[in-house]
Structure formats: structure tokens, C-alpha cells
Amino acid sequence: MKKKIKDLAVFGGTPLFDKTLHVGTPNTGSREKLFARIEDLLERNWLTNRGPYVKEFEEKVAQMVGIKHCIAMANGTIALEIAIRALGMTGEVIVPSFTFIATAHALQWQGIKPVFCDIDAAAHNIDPAAVEALITPRTTGIIGTHVWGRPCHIENLTRIAGKHNLKLLFDAAHAFACSYKGRMIGRFGDAEVFSFHATKFFNTFEGGAVVTDNDELAEKIRLMKNFGFAGVDKVIYIGTNGKMNEVSAAMGLTSFESMAEFIEANRNNYLYYKEKLMPIPGIEIAPYNEKEKCNYQYVVLEIDASTFGVSRDELVKIFSAENIRARRYFYPGCHLMEPYATLDRGSMPKLPRTDVLCERVLTLPTGRTIDKTDIDKIAALFMFVHNKSNEIKEKT
Ligand code: T4K
């Protein structure tokens, strides 16, 4: 390892890893089972539109979450858009800026203003006290993202939504198979939305779902995701095409069979990263609550540049040269991306805790393609960069 460090690509040597490590490398379950299902659906010649695999997948998700309705969708973004519309959100909706851009775009896309809210610095999730301060007569809803699968302040948000008669939707794109106080994520608010994108620990290639216990809402969402069709030649509602196809559902059913292994690999990586990185000054690892169900799909660090020695952005460059693609999710924050940066110019929200986190956060590769040897090398690289920067500081 020492020799390798000396020969690092940043010093003109060879990269630490021959093959690039990514955040979001997809998990695939049994190929035989997936291919058998694809063979079967081709044989049946039923590829989409209320197919049997989609139905089976919806039942499995609903059963796992412990909820009445799961409506599978083509992706998490369309699931958000449809849930927002079916809930009747209009005017202004309060959202965190520290989330993937899809949460904000799903509102703006349909002419609803996302009102960006600051986060609780420790939880990385929307701060309920800040939410309350942003409510105006135009506010119709709140969307909380369970960032990294760590639950929002659910009780406080539920209380605020109830008090002000607002709809409450959770973007649970990161939180499939996670729980809060023993209840599965998916069972909170008016509805919750999952993403099963390829980069999520559990994927359907592309895919998503809305889950809810509300019969009327579920019915509306089912109509909306299928052009408003209530039967042959009978359209009773405005709708779009949000349907999940049979191949995606086949992948989802196959992913279910290996889900425990996917989580186990992520958990082992997280614990090992924690053990190896905790002793390094200036690095904090975002903790998961071991008492809850958790998918551990993101290994998230906060880098304190003054203590660690180099900034998060410098680290990204060094890591990239060594073939480690660490990501700055969700830099620079939705409020600084377009169209929001321009639309809100002059009335730019003050989000100091979001701004600080966006400069510090770094997510590391994990999943089944990473093992302890890789983590040892990554930890040694962190240590090397820290020591080197100290040496330089002492000399100057
Ligand atoms: N809400 C939240 C909170 C979300 O995080 C997301 C999605 C959504 C809503 C919307 O759900 P979807 O409509 O996507 O279902 C990625 C994903 O594309 C996105 O789904 C995800 N969040 C977000 C956090 O991450 P990018 O722009 O970072 O993706 P990309 O293409 O750079 O991929 C990341 C890495 O994954 C690559 O460096 C390589 C690896 N990769 C990716 C793909 C697609 C592979 O190895 N194989 C692959 O097939 O957004």
C-alpha cells in the first residue's frame, strides 16, 4: 500500500484503482431468474399496461411497507409529479433545497413554486421550525425528503401540516426498506414516493412508486398515470403516461429476492468505512440508527477543510485521479440551480445550513462491488492526504 501511495496518479504515477469505483453502481439479483421472467413475459406477449408482473410487484411493495396501495410508476420523478397533482397542491409548496433536483422540478414543472427551506444540520433533513416560518396564504403543501434514507422529523411535520391544513408528501426516493419508530417508511404523510432508479440499492432499471392508505387518492393516481382511462374508450380525468413496464417489474421482483444481500453488503461497508475513517481528523460520517430498518445505501461524509487539511472539492479531484468517483450530492443545492437561481434572484432564500453542508458533503462508493480491501485503500488515501497537507502546513 505504501508503495502504491507513493506512486499515486496525483504525483504522475498510476491510479490507485485500475477500475473506476462509482457511487450508484447498480445491484442486480439472480440473472437466471430475471431472464426467466423476461422470457415468460415475452412468451405472454404482454409488455406493459396493467401487466401481471407490475401487479405482483405492487402487491409485494405494499405488503413490505404495510400499506393498502402501491402504484408503480415509470420513475420516481413522474411518481412525484402525479402525487403532487393528485394531492391538489398548487401555489407554493415548501421543500428542502438539500435534495435531488427532481423534488423541486416536480413542482415547478406544473407551475407550483418550490419554496426552499433550510435543513436541520445534523439530520440533513428539512427543519420543521424553518418550515413553519415559510408558510403563507399561498402554501398548499410540504414535501420532506428522507435524505440518505434517514427519516425526516415526521411527527413535527405532520403536526405542522395538520395545524395549517396542508398536504404532506414525503420524497422517500432514498428510503425504500427503511423504518421510523418501527413503522416502515411509506406509511407517513398523505403519501410517499419511492425511486427504483438503477443507482438506487434496489432497482427496476428505471422505476418508482407512490404508496398511500387513502383509497380515493390511490384511485386518482391510478387514473392519472394511465391518461385518465377508467375503462376501454372511457377517459374521466386528465392524465399522463406514468406506467411501469413489465421488464422493470420483472427486475423489481428479482431485486426483492436479493434485497437482504444488497442491504447486508451496504451495512458492512458502512460499518467498515466508519471504523477506518472515524480516527481521521476533520472527517465525520453521517450515522444511521442501528435500531431501525435501514438500507445503508449512501456512505456520506462531511469534510471540515480546516481540520482535515484540504477542501472537499480538492478531495474530489484527488480521488477522481485515483479512479474513485466520490460525489458531492446535492451540491450546490436546488436553490442555486436553474431555473430557481434566476427566478429567486433578489429574493434568494437564506439557507445557511444548506450552504455549509453543500460545501462539506461527500458520498463514497459502496454496494456489492466494493469490499474491505477497497475501503482500506480509500481510508489510506484519506490519511495520506491529511498527513501530507499537515506536512506542507508545517513547512510553510
Ligand atoms: N428524489 C430524490 C431525493 C432522488 O435522489 C431522486 C433520484 C429522485 C427524487 C428522482 O427519482 P428518479 O426519477 O431518478 O427515479 C442519480 C440518479 O440518476 C437519480 O436517480 C438519483 N436520485 C440521484 C441521487 O443520483 P446522477 O445525475 O448522479 O446520475 P449519474 O448518471 O451520474 O449516475 C451516478 C453514478 O452511477 C455514475 O457515476 C455511474 C453509476 N451508474 C449509473 C447508471 C445509470 C452505473 O454504474 N450504471 C448505471 O446504469 O443522478
PDB file of C-alpha atoms in Angstrom, residues 53-225:
ATOM      1  CA  TYR A  53     -45.603  -8.599 -13.070  1.00  0.00           C
ATOM      2  CA  VAL A  54     -46.444  -4.968 -12.294  1.00  0.00           C
ATOM      3  CA  LYS A  55     -49.437  -6.157 -10.261  1.00  0.00           C
ATOM      4  CA  GLU A  56     -47.309  -8.673  -8.372  1.00  0.00           C
ATOM      5  CA  PHE A  57     -44.614  -6.048  -7.784  1.00  0.00           C
ATOM      6  CA  GLU A  58     -47.156  -3.540  -6.440  1.00  0.00           C
ATOM      7  CA  GLU A  59     -48.528  -6.175  -4.064  1.00  0.00           C
ATOM      8  CA  LYS A  60     -45.056  -7.037  -2.795  1.00  0.00           C
ATOM      9  CA  VAL A  61     -44.157  -3.385  -2.148  1.00  0.00           C
ATOM     10  CA  ALA A  62     -47.491  -2.718  -0.401  1.00  0.00           C
ATOM     11  CA  GLN A  63     -47.039  -5.823   1.744  1.00  0.00           C
ATOM     12  CA  MET A  64     -43.491  -4.911   2.733  1.00  0.00           C
ATOM     13  CA  VAL A  65     -44.447  -1.338   3.608  1.00  0.00           C
ATOM     14  CA  GLY A  66     -47.650  -2.443   5.335  1.00  0.00           C
ATOM     15  CA  ILE A  67     -49.893  -0.143   3.307  1.00  0.00           C
ATOM     16  CA  LYS A  68     -53.071  -0.533   1.237  1.00  0.00           C
ATOM     17  CA  HIS A  69     -51.951   0.925  -2.077  1.00  0.00           C
ATOM     18  CA  CYS A  70     -48.789   0.884  -4.145  1.00  0.00           C
ATOM     19  CA  ILE A  71     -48.994   2.409  -7.608  1.00  0.00           C
ATOM     20  CA  ALA A  72     -45.870   1.544  -9.594  1.00  0.00           C
ATOM     21  CA  MET A  73     -44.564   4.171 -11.988  1.00  0.00           C
ATOM     22  CA  ALA A  74     -42.054   4.654 -14.804  1.00  0.00           C
ATOM     23  CA  ASN A  75     -39.683   6.564 -12.494  1.00  0.00           C
ATOM     24  CA  GLY A  76     -39.590   8.430  -9.192  1.00  0.00           C
ATOM     25  CA  THR A  77     -39.912  11.857 -10.816  1.00  0.00           C
ATOM     26  CA  ILE A  78     -43.209  11.123 -12.552  1.00  0.00           C
ATOM     27  CA  ALA A  79     -44.416   9.475  -9.330  1.00  0.00           C
ATOM     28  CA  LEU A  80     -43.680  12.768  -7.510  1.00  0.00           C
ATOM     29  CA  GLU A  81     -45.386  14.833 -10.219  1.00  0.00           C
ATOM     30  CA  ILE A  82     -48.508  12.702 -10.159  1.00  0.00           C
ATOM     31  CA  ALA A  83     -48.677  12.535  -6.358  1.00  0.00           C
ATOM     32  CA  ILE A  84     -48.320  16.344  -6.150  1.00  0.00           C
ATOM     33  CA  ARG A  85     -51.107  16.816  -8.697  1.00  0.00           C
ATOM     34  CA  ALA A  86     -53.419  14.213  -7.205  1.00  0.00           C
ATOM     35  CA  LEU A  87     -53.000  15.802  -3.779  1.00  0.00           C
ATOM     36  CA  GLY A  88     -54.166  19.105  -5.271  1.00  0.00           C
ATOM     37  CA  MET A  89     -51.016  21.035  -4.402  1.00  0.00           C
ATOM     38  CA  THR A  90     -50.950  24.480  -6.063  1.00  0.00           C
ATOM     39  CA  GLY A  91     -49.425  27.912  -5.407  1.00  0.00           C
ATOM     40  CA  GLU A  92     -46.431  27.348  -3.110  1.00  0.00           C
ATOM     41  CA  VAL A  93     -45.053  24.159  -1.628  1.00  0.00           C
ATOM     42  CA  ILE A  94     -42.272  24.080   0.949  1.00  0.00           C
ATOM     43  CA  VAL A  95     -39.365  21.780   0.080  1.00  0.00           C
ATOM     44  CA  PRO A  96     -35.772  21.367   1.195  1.00  0.00           C
ATOM     45  CA  SER A  97     -33.116  22.728  -1.140  1.00  0.00           C
ATOM     46  CA  PHE A  98     -30.854  19.909   0.050  1.00  0.00           C
ATOM     47  CA  THR A  99     -32.431  17.208  -2.117  1.00  0.00           C
ATOM     48  CA  PHE A 100     -32.081  15.871  -5.643  1.00  0.00           C
ATOM     49  CA  ILE A 101     -33.296  18.433  -8.190  1.00  0.00           C
ATOM     50  CA  ALA A 102     -36.260  16.195  -9.151  1.00  0.00           C
ATOM     51  CA  THR A 103     -38.068  17.099  -5.904  1.00  0.00           C
ATOM     52  CA  ALA A 104     -38.137  20.795  -6.877  1.00  0.00           C
ATOM     53  CA  HIS A 105     -38.645  20.237 -10.611  1.00  0.00           C
ATOM     54  CA  ALA A 106     -41.691  18.032  -9.989  1.00  0.00           C
ATOM     55  CA  LEU A 107     -43.386  21.156  -8.589  1.00  0.00           C
ATOM     56  CA  GLN A 108     -42.064  23.800 -10.982  1.00  0.00           C
ATOM     57  CA  TRP A 109     -42.902  21.543 -13.965  1.00  0.00           C
ATOM     58  CA  GLN A 110     -46.569  22.022 -13.129  1.00  0.00           C
ATOM     59  CA  GLY A 111     -46.431  25.717 -12.258  1.00  0.00           C
ATOM     60  CA  ILE A 112     -46.104  25.320  -8.488  1.00  0.00           C
ATOM     61  CA  LYS A 113     -43.447  27.383  -6.738  1.00  0.00           C
ATOM     62  CA  PRO A 114     -40.992  25.366  -4.665  1.00  0.00           C
ATOM     63  CA  VAL A 115     -40.259  27.450  -1.572  1.00  0.00           C
ATOM     64  CA  PHE A 116     -36.841  26.341  -0.412  1.00  0.00           C
ATOM     65  CA  CYS A 117     -36.388  25.636   3.248  1.00  0.00           C
ATOM     66  CA  ASP A 118     -33.261  25.129   5.342  1.00  0.00           C
ATOM     67  CA  ILE A 119     -32.269  21.851   6.969  1.00  0.00           C
ATOM     68  CA  ASP A 120     -31.503  20.536  10.399  1.00  0.00           C
ATOM     69  CA  ALA A 121     -27.689  20.470  10.152  1.00  0.00           C
ATOM     70  CA  ALA A 122     -27.266  17.132  11.931  1.00  0.00           C
ATOM     71  CA  ALA A 123     -30.124  15.274  10.246  1.00  0.00           C
ATOM     72  CA  HIS A 124     -29.546  16.781   6.742  1.00  0.00           C
ATOM     73  CA  ASN A 125     -33.367  16.833   6.505  1.00  0.00           C
ATOM     74  CA  ILE A 126     -35.877  19.696   6.276  1.00  0.00           C
ATOM     75  CA  ASP A 127     -36.104  21.696   9.513  1.00  0.00           C
ATOM     76  CA  PRO A 128     -39.716  21.826  10.803  1.00  0.00           C
ATOM     77  CA  ALA A 129     -39.176  25.146  12.607  1.00  0.00           C
ATOM     78  CA  ALA A 130     -37.957  26.708   9.361  1.00  0.00           C
ATOM     79  CA  VAL A 131     -40.972  25.215   7.525  1.00  0.00           C
ATOM     80  CA  GLU A 132     -43.416  26.946   9.831  1.00  0.00           C
ATOM     81  CA  ALA A 133     -41.753  30.312   9.245  1.00  0.00           C
ATOM     82  CA  LEU A 134     -42.238  29.968   5.451  1.00  0.00           C
ATOM     83  CA  ILE A 135     -45.993  29.281   5.441  1.00  0.00           C
ATOM     84  CA  THR A 136     -48.039  31.933   3.607  1.00  0.00           C
ATOM     85  CA  PRO A 137     -51.688  32.045   2.466  1.00  0.00           C
ATOM     86  CA  ARG A 138     -50.460  30.559  -0.867  1.00  0.00           C
ATOM     87  CA  THR A 139     -48.880  27.497   0.751  1.00  0.00           C
ATOM     88  CA  THR A 140     -50.723  24.265  -0.018  1.00  0.00           C
ATOM     89  CA  GLY A 141     -48.239  21.606   0.980  1.00  0.00           C
ATOM     90  CA  ILE A 142     -44.945  20.407   2.379  1.00  0.00           C
ATOM     91  CA  ILE A 143     -42.608  17.867   0.800  1.00  0.00           C
ATOM     92  CA  GLY A 144     -39.979  16.339   3.067  1.00  0.00           C
ATOM     93  CA  THR A 145     -37.167  14.239   1.597  1.00  0.00           C
ATOM     94  CA  HIS A 146     -35.854  11.390   3.761  1.00  0.00           C
ATOM     95  CA  VAL A 147     -32.288  12.218   2.690  1.00  0.00           C
ATOM     96  CA  TRP A 148     -29.932   9.167   2.663  1.00  0.00           C
ATOM     97  CA  GLY A 149     -32.911   7.090   3.883  1.00  0.00           C
ATOM     98  CA  ARG A 150     -32.774   8.785   7.276  1.00  0.00           C
ATOM     99  CA  PRO A 151     -36.350   9.729   8.217  1.00  0.00           C
ATOM    100  CA  CYS A 152     -37.452  13.371   8.347  1.00  0.00           C
ATOM    101  CA  HIS A 153     -38.797  14.867  11.585  1.00  0.00           C
ATOM    102  CA  ILE A 154     -42.047  13.127  10.760  1.00  0.00           C
ATOM    103  CA  GLU A 155     -44.087  13.964  13.864  1.00  0.00           C
ATOM    104  CA  ASN A 156     -43.315  17.682  13.749  1.00  0.00           C
ATOM    105  CA  LEU A 157     -44.025  17.918  10.023  1.00  0.00           C
ATOM    106  CA  THR A 158     -47.293  16.020  10.480  1.00  0.00           C
ATOM    107  CA  ARG A 159     -48.303  18.376  13.295  1.00  0.00           C
ATOM    108  CA  ILE A 160     -47.478  21.487  11.228  1.00  0.00           C
ATOM    109  CA  ALA A 161     -49.308  20.161   8.149  1.00  0.00           C
ATOM    110  CA  GLY A 162     -52.369  19.358  10.284  1.00  0.00           C
ATOM    111  CA  LYS A 163     -52.342  22.734  12.038  1.00  0.00           C
ATOM    112  CA  HIS A 164     -52.184  24.687   8.759  1.00  0.00           C
ATOM    113  CA  ASN A 165     -54.339  22.314   6.733  1.00  0.00           C
ATOM    114  CA  LEU A 166     -51.507  21.492   4.310  1.00  0.00           C
ATOM    115  CA  LYS A 167     -50.876  18.353   2.296  1.00  0.00           C
ATOM    116  CA  LEU A 168     -47.842  16.385   3.393  1.00  0.00           C
ATOM    117  CA  LEU A 169     -45.877  14.316   0.889  1.00  0.00           C
ATOM    118  CA  PHE A 170     -42.599  12.520   1.548  1.00  0.00           C
ATOM    119  CA  ASP A 171     -39.972  12.041  -1.135  1.00  0.00           C
ATOM    120  CA  ALA A 172     -38.784   8.626   0.020  1.00  0.00           C
ATOM    121  CA  ALA A 173     -36.578   8.043  -3.042  1.00  0.00           C
ATOM    122  CA  HIS A 174     -33.693   7.045  -0.740  1.00  0.00           C
ATOM    123  CA  ALA A 175     -35.741   5.314   1.932  1.00  0.00           C
ATOM    124  CA  PHE A 176     -37.094   2.077   0.465  1.00  0.00           C
ATOM    125  CA  ALA A 177     -36.961  -0.672   3.132  1.00  0.00           C
ATOM    126  CA  CYS A 178     -36.223   1.825   5.935  1.00  0.00           C
ATOM    127  CA  SER A 179     -38.302   2.310   9.070  1.00  0.00           C
ATOM    128  CA  TYR A 180     -39.144   5.030  11.571  1.00  0.00           C
ATOM    129  CA  LYS A 181     -40.051   4.039  15.138  1.00  0.00           C
ATOM    130  CA  GLY A 182     -40.668   0.517  13.896  1.00  0.00           C
ATOM    131  CA  ARG A 183     -43.079   1.523  11.094  1.00  0.00           C
ATOM    132  CA  MET A 184     -41.914   1.274   7.530  1.00  0.00           C
ATOM    133  CA  ILE A 185     -41.240   4.460   5.590  1.00  0.00           C
ATOM    134  CA  GLY A 186     -44.102   4.711   3.110  1.00  0.00           C
ATOM    135  CA  ARG A 187     -46.752   4.875   5.818  1.00  0.00           C
ATOM    136  CA  PHE A 188     -46.415   8.559   6.682  1.00  0.00           C
ATOM    137  CA  GLY A 189     -47.992  11.794   5.434  1.00  0.00           C
ATOM    138  CA  ASP A 190     -50.720  11.750   2.783  1.00  0.00           C
ATOM    139  CA  ALA A 191     -48.478   9.679   0.519  1.00  0.00           C
ATOM    140  CA  GLU A 192     -44.831   8.775  -0.032  1.00  0.00           C
ATOM    141  CA  VAL A 193     -42.812   8.294  -3.212  1.00  0.00           C
ATOM    142  CA  PHE A 194     -40.059   5.750  -3.866  1.00  0.00           C
ATOM    143  CA  SER A 195     -37.475   5.691  -6.647  1.00  0.00           C
ATOM    144  CA  PHE A 196     -36.206   2.423  -8.084  1.00  0.00           C
ATOM    145  CA  HIS A 197     -33.673   4.061 -10.409  1.00  0.00           C
ATOM    146  CA  ALA A 198     -30.654   1.994 -11.483  1.00  0.00           C
ATOM    147  CA  THR A 199     -28.439   3.863  -8.994  1.00  0.00           C
ATOM    148  CA  LYS A 200     -30.669   3.025  -6.011  1.00  0.00           C
ATOM    149  CA  PHE A 201     -29.721  -0.056  -3.960  1.00  0.00           C
ATOM    150  CA  PHE A 202     -32.962  -1.684  -5.140  1.00  0.00           C
ATOM    151  CA  ASN A 203     -33.714  -1.021  -8.780  1.00  0.00           C
ATOM    152  CA  THR A 204     -36.160  -1.730 -11.563  1.00  0.00           C
ATOM    153  CA  PHE A 205     -33.787  -0.195 -14.192  1.00  0.00           C
ATOM    154  CA  GLU A 206     -35.957   2.945 -14.092  1.00  0.00           C
ATOM    155  CA  GLY A 207     -38.964   2.985 -11.796  1.00  0.00           C
ATOM    156  CA  GLY A 208     -40.791   4.497  -8.902  1.00  0.00           C
ATOM    157  CA  ALA A 209     -43.989   4.200  -6.888  1.00  0.00           C
ATOM    158  CA  VAL A 210     -46.495   6.154  -4.854  1.00  0.00           C
ATOM    159  CA  VAL A 211     -47.738   4.472  -1.686  1.00  0.00           C
ATOM    160  CA  THR A 212     -50.733   5.584   0.357  1.00  0.00           C
ATOM    161  CA  ASP A 213     -53.517   4.316   2.601  1.00  0.00           C
ATOM    162  CA  ASN A 214     -56.014   6.756   1.089  1.00  0.00           C
ATOM    163  CA  ASP A 215     -58.399   4.869  -1.273  1.00  0.00           C
ATOM    164  CA  GLU A 216     -59.645   7.975  -3.058  1.00  0.00           C
ATOM    165  CA  LEU A 217     -56.141   9.334  -3.614  1.00  0.00           C
ATOM    166  CA  ALA A 218     -54.916   5.951  -4.873  1.00  0.00           C
ATOM    167  CA  GLU A 219     -57.780   5.780  -7.360  1.00  0.00           C
ATOM    168  CA  LYS A 220     -56.992   9.263  -8.661  1.00  0.00           C
ATOM    169  CA  ILE A 221     -53.284   8.383  -9.018  1.00  0.00           C
ATOM    170  CA  ARG A 222     -54.096   5.169 -10.906  1.00  0.00           C
ATOM    171  CA  LEU A 223     -56.218   7.167 -13.358  1.00  0.00           C
ATOM    172  CA  MET A 224     -53.627   9.910 -13.731  1.00  0.00           C
ATOM    173  CA  LYS A 225     -50.768   7.538 -14.520  1.00  0.00           C
TER     174      LYS A 225
END
